[in-house]
Amino acid sequence: MTAPPVPDDAHAEAHGGLGARLNWLRAAVLGANDGVVSTAGLVVGVAGATGSRAALLTAGLAGLLAGSMSMAAGEYVSVSTQRDSERAALAQEKRELRERPEAELDELTGLLATHGLSREVAREAAEQLTARDALRAHARVELGIDPDDLTNPWHAAGASFLAFTVGALLPLLAIVLPPASVRLWITVVSVLAALTLTGWGSARLGDAPAGRAVLRNVAGGALAMAVTYGAGSLLDVSGV
């Protein structure tokens, strides 16, 4: 019986690369969204307590730097842990291939058979994949890992830092650049417009309905600004 053609590496890598790029883009959109919401809540809250441009700039810059560094550090730790787990899984798989190759061949056959291949065809395909590169075959089919494209914690940290910073700059500039009489409204309108865009973008990337995603995003941002502005106004009234 003729085995099915072994998947072309370039074709598989193209699809894998597309998935990775979509994940990065989705993370960038969400990071920018976090930057917009958290910084907007901070500066609007301060605006409720004081009209000082210096105070608003100081609070906004502090929030931008703290948020971007926190995002970067969290992403670095998270992705480093993932990378360590991937390396450990590959090392274990390599050891198992060396110590019990027949059992691993049977395992690969079973995994391929779960995708609808007959046992005979799955066996022949497993033998071909093992002959080409046993570790790569098991990494992709069994573990879902591309051994040549492990996650990079520095790339993830840098992307998170940049995305958050870009998002945070919008409310920061909107609150400090306009005249005092209109800065709050300009900030609110700018933030809600940005949240509409990021909500739509995240929905499109996830193939989800855009309307509900935009509504949730805008409502969440509006609530955050309302709460922080109310808290700032209370502090101003109380004289704290």
CSV table of C-alpha atoms in Angstrom, one decimal:
chain,number,residue,atom,x,y,z
A,1,MET,CA,0.0,0.0,0.0
A,2,THR,CA,1.3,3.4,-0.9
A,3,ALA,CA,1.7,5.8,2.0
A,4,PRO,CA,0.3,9.3,1.8
A,5,PRO,CA,2.8,12.0,0.9
A,6,VAL,CA,4.8,13.2,3.8
A,7,PRO,CA,3.9,16.8,4.5
A,8,ASP,CA,6.2,19.3,2.9
A,9,ASP,CA,8.3,21.1,5.5
A,10,ALA,CA,8.1,24.4,3.8
A,11,HIS,CA,4.3,24.2,3.5
A,12,ALA,CA,4.0,23.2,7.2
A,13,GLU,CA,6.3,25.9,8.3
A,14,ALA,CA,4.4,28.5,6.3
A,15,HIS,CA,1.2,27.6,8.1
A,16,GLY,CA,3.0,27.5,11.4
A,17,GLY,CA,4.6,30.9,10.7
A,18,LEU,CA,1.2,32.3,9.9
A,19,GLY,CA,-0.2,31.1,13.1
A,20,ALA,CA,2.7,32.5,15.1
A,21,ARG,CA,2.3,35.9,13.4
A,22,LEU,CA,-1.4,36.0,14.2
A,23,ASN,CA,-0.6,35.2,17.8
A,24,TRP,CA,1.9,38.0,18.0
A,25,LEU,CA,-0.5,40.4,16.3
A,26,ARG,CA,-3.3,39.4,18.7
A,27,ALA,CA,-0.9,39.9,21.7
A,28,ALA,CA,0.1,43.3,20.3
A,29,VAL,CA,-3.5,44.4,20.0
A,30,LEU,CA,-4.4,43.2,23.5
A,31,GLY,CA,-1.2,44.9,24.9
A,32,ALA,CA,-2.1,48.2,23.3
A,33,ASN,CA,-5.6,47.8,24.6
A,34,ASP,CA,-4.3,47.3,28.1
A,35,GLY,CA,-2.1,50.4,27.7
A,36,VAL,CA,-5.0,52.5,26.6
A,37,VAL,CA,-7.4,51.4,29.4
A,38,SER,CA,-5.0,51.5,32.3
A,39,THR,CA,-3.4,54.8,31.5
A,40,ALA,CA,-6.7,56.4,30.6
A,41,GLY,CA,-8.1,55.3,34.0
A,42,LEU,CA,-5.1,56.7,35.7
A,43,VAL,CA,-4.9,60.1,34.1
A,44,VAL,CA,-8.7,60.6,34.1
A,45,GLY,CA,-8.7,59.8,37.8
A,46,VAL,CA,-6.0,62.4,38.4
A,47,ALA,CA,-7.9,64.8,36.3
A,48,GLY,CA,-10.9,64.4,38.6
A,49,ALA,CA,-8.7,65.5,41.5
A,50,THR,CA,-6.6,68.3,39.9
A,51,GLY,CA,-6.2,70.3,36.8
A,52,SER,CA,-2.5,70.6,37.1
A,53,ARG,CA,-0.8,69.7,33.8
A,54,ALA,CA,2.4,68.7,35.7
A,55,ALA,CA,0.5,66.3,37.9
A,56,LEU,CA,-1.3,64.8,34.9
A,57,LEU,CA,2.0,64.4,33.0
A,58,THR,CA,3.8,62.9,36.0
A,59,ALA,CA,1.0,60.4,36.7
A,60,GLY,CA,0.6,59.4,33.0
A,61,LEU,CA,4.4,58.9,32.6
A,62,ALA,CA,4.6,56.9,35.8
A,63,GLY,CA,1.7,54.7,34.7
A,64,LEU,CA,3.1,54.2,31.2
A,65,LEU,CA,6.5,53.2,32.5
A,66,ALA,CA,5.2,51.0,35.3
A,67,GLY,CA,2.7,49.3,33.1
A,68,SER,CA,5.0,48.7,30.2
A,69,MET,CA,7.8,47.3,32.5
A,70,SER,CA,5.3,45.1,34.3
A,71,MET,CA,3.9,43.8,31.0
A,72,ALA,CA,7.4,43.1,29.7
A,73,ALA,CA,8.6,41.4,32.9
A,74,GLY,CA,5.4,39.3,33.1
A,75,GLU,CA,5.7,38.2,29.5
A,76,TYR,CA,9.4,37.4,29.9
A,77,VAL,CA,8.8,35.2,32.9
A,78,SER,CA,5.8,33.5,31.3
A,79,VAL,CA,7.5,32.8,27.9
A,80,SER,CA,10.7,31.7,29.7
A,81,THR,CA,8.8,29.1,31.6
A,82,GLN,CA,7.1,27.9,28.4
A,83,ARG,CA,10.5,27.7,26.6
A,84,ASP,CA,12.0,25.7,29.5
A,85,SER,CA,9.0,23.3,29.4
A,86,GLU,CA,9.4,22.9,25.6
A,87,ARG,CA,13.1,22.2,26.0
A,88,ALA,CA,12.5,19.6,28.7
A,89,ALA,CA,9.8,17.9,26.6
A,90,LEU,CA,12.2,17.7,23.6
A,91,ALA,CA,15.0,16.3,25.8
A,92,GLN,CA,12.7,13.7,27.2
A,93,GLU,CA,11.4,12.8,23.7
A,94,LYS,CA,15.0,12.5,22.4
A,95,ARG,CA,15.9,10.2,25.3
A,96,GLU,CA,12.8,8.0,24.7
A,97,LEU,CA,13.7,7.8,21.0
A,98,ARG,CA,17.1,6.6,21.9
A,99,GLU,CA,16.0,4.1,24.6
A,100,ARG,CA,12.9,2.6,23.0
A,101,PRO,CA,12.6,3.4,19.3
A,102,GLU,CA,10.0,0.7,18.5
A,103,ALA,CA,7.7,1.9,21.2
A,104,GLU,CA,8.0,5.5,19.9
A,105,LEU,CA,7.3,4.3,16.4
A,106,ASP,CA,4.1,2.6,17.6
A,107,GLU,CA,3.1,5.8,19.4
A,108,LEU,CA,3.6,7.9,16.3
A,109,THR,CA,1.6,5.4,14.3
A,110,GLY,CA,-1.2,5.6,16.8
A,111,LEU,CA,-1.2,9.4,16.8
A,112,LEU,CA,-1.3,9.5,13.0
A,113,ALA,CA,-4.1,7.0,13.0
A,114,THR,CA,-6.2,9.3,15.1
A,115,HIS,CA,-6.3,11.7,12.2
A,116,GLY,CA,-8.3,9.3,10.1
A,117,LEU,CA,-5.6,7.2,8.5
A,118,SER,CA,-5.9,3.4,8.5
A,119,ARG,CA,-3.4,1.6,10.7
A,120,GLU,CA,-1.4,0.4,7.8
A,121,VAL,CA,-1.1,3.8,6.1
A,122,ALA,CA,-0.4,5.4,9.5
A,123,ARG,CA,2.4,2.9,10.1
A,124,GLU,CA,4.0,3.5,6.7
A,125,ALA,CA,3.8,7.3,7.2
A,126,ALA,CA,5.3,7.0,10.7
A,127,GLU,CA,8.2,5.0,9.3
A,128,GLN,CA,8.8,7.7,6.6
A,129,LEU,CA,8.7,10.5,9.1
A,130,THR,CA,10.9,8.7,11.5
A,131,ALA,CA,13.5,8.0,8.8
A,132,ARG,CA,13.5,11.6,7.8
A,133,ASP,CA,13.8,13.1,11.4
A,134,ALA,CA,12.3,11.2,14.3
A,135,LEU,CA,12.6,14.0,16.8
A,136,ARG,CA,11.0,16.6,14.6
A,137,ALA,CA,8.2,14.2,13.8
A,138,HIS,CA,7.4,13.5,17.4
A,139,ALA,CA,7.8,17.1,18.4
A,140,ARG,CA,5.3,18.3,15.9
A,141,VAL,CA,2.8,15.4,16.0
A,142,GLU,CA,3.0,14.4,19.6
A,143,LEU,CA,4.0,17.6,21.4
A,144,GLY,CA,2.8,20.3,19.0
A,145,ILE,CA,6.3,21.9,19.1
A,146,ASP,CA,8.5,23.1,16.3
A,147,PRO,CA,12.1,22.4,17.6
A,148,ASP,CA,13.4,25.1,15.2
A,149,ASP,CA,11.1,27.8,16.4
A,150,LEU,CA,10.9,27.8,20.2
A,151,THR,CA,9.3,30.8,21.8
A,152,ASN,CA,11.8,33.6,22.5
A,153,PRO,CA,11.2,35.4,25.9
A,154,TRP,CA,13.1,38.5,24.8
A,155,HIS,CA,11.0,39.0,21.7
A,156,ALA,CA,7.8,38.5,23.7
A,157,ALA,CA,8.9,41.0,26.4
A,158,GLY,CA,9.9,43.6,23.8
A,159,ALA,CA,6.7,43.2,21.9
A,160,SER,CA,4.6,43.6,25.1
A,161,PHE,CA,6.6,46.7,26.2
A,162,LEU,CA,6.2,48.3,22.8
A,163,ALA,CA,2.5,47.5,22.5
A,164,PHE,CA,1.6,48.8,25.9
A,165,THR,CA,3.7,51.9,25.4
A,166,VAL,CA,2.0,52.7,22.1
A,167,GLY,CA,-1.4,52.3,23.7
A,168,ALA,CA,-0.6,54.3,26.7
A,169,LEU,CA,0.7,57.3,24.7
A,170,LEU,CA,-2.8,58.1,23.4
A,171,PRO,CA,-4.5,59.0,26.7
A,172,LEU,CA,-1.3,60.6,28.0
A,173,LEU,CA,-1.0,63.0,25.1
A,174,ALA,CA,-4.7,63.6,25.0
A,175,ILE,CA,-4.8,64.7,28.6
A,176,VAL,CA,-1.8,66.9,28.6
A,177,LEU,CA,-1.7,68.6,25.2
A,178,PRO,CA,-5.2,70.2,24.8
A,179,PRO,CA,-6.4,73.2,26.8
A,180,ALA,CA,-7.7,72.5,30.3
A,181,SER,CA,-11.3,73.3,29.3
A,182,VAL,CA,-11.5,70.4,26.8
A,183,ARG,CA,-8.8,68.0,27.8
A,184,LEU,CA,-11.1,65.6,29.6
A,185,TRP,CA,-13.6,65.3,26.8
A,186,ILE,CA,-10.9,64.9,24.2
A,187,THR,CA,-9.3,62.2,26.3
A,188,VAL,CA,-12.6,60.3,26.7
A,189,VAL,CA,-13.5,60.5,23.0
A,190,SER,CA,-10.0,59.5,21.9
A,191,VAL,CA,-9.9,56.6,24.3
A,192,LEU,CA,-13.3,55.3,23.3
A,193,ALA,CA,-12.3,55.5,19.6
A,194,ALA,CA,-9.1,53.6,20.3
A,195,LEU,CA,-11.0,50.9,22.2
A,196,THR,CA,-13.4,50.6,19.3
A,197,LEU,CA,-10.5,50.0,17.0
A,198,THR,CA,-8.7,47.5,19.3
A,199,GLY,CA,-12.0,45.7,20.0
A,200,TRP,CA,-12.7,45.4,16.3
A,201,GLY,CA,-9.1,44.2,15.6
A,202,SER,CA,-9.1,41.5,18.3
A,203,ALA,CA,-12.5,40.2,17.0
A,204,ARG,CA,-11.3,40.1,13.5
A,205,LEU,CA,-8.1,38.2,14.5
A,206,GLY,CA,-10.2,35.7,16.5
A,207,ASP,CA,-13.0,35.3,13.8
A,208,ALA,CA,-15.5,36.5,16.4
A,209,PRO,CA,-18.5,38.9,16.0
A,210,ALA,CA,-17.1,42.4,16.0
A,211,GLY,CA,-20.1,44.1,17.4
A,212,ARG,CA,-20.1,42.4,20.8
A,213,ALA,CA,-16.3,42.6,21.1
A,214,VAL,CA,-16.4,46.4,20.4
A,215,LEU,CA,-19.3,46.9,22.9
A,216,ARG,CA,-17.5,45.0,25.7
A,217,ASN,CA,-14.3,46.8,25.0
A,218,VAL,CA,-15.8,50.3,24.9
A,219,ALA,CA,-18.1,49.6,27.9
A,220,GLY,CA,-15.2,48.3,30.0
A,221,GLY,CA,-13.0,51.3,29.2
A,222,ALA,CA,-15.8,53.8,29.8
A,223,LEU,CA,-16.6,52.1,33.2
A,224,ALA,CA,-12.9,52.3,34.2
A,225,MET,CA,-12.7,56.0,33.4
A,226,ALA,CA,-16.0,56.7,35.2
A,227,VAL,CA,-14.9,54.9,38.3
A,228,THR,CA,-11.4,56.5,38.5
A,229,TYR,CA,-12.8,60.0,37.7
A,230,GLY,CA,-15.4,59.6,40.4
A,231,ALA,CA,-12.7,58.6,42.9
A,232,GLY,CA,-10.5,61.5,41.9
A,233,SER,CA,-13.4,63.9,42.2
A,234,LEU,CA,-14.2,62.6,45.7
A,235,LEU,CA,-10.6,63.2,46.8
A,236,ASP,CA,-10.7,66.7,45.4
A,237,VAL,CA,-13.9,67.5,47.2
A,238,SER,CA,-12.7,66.0,50.5
A,239,GLY,CA,-9.4,67.9,50.3
A,240,VAL,CA,-7.3,64.8,50.8
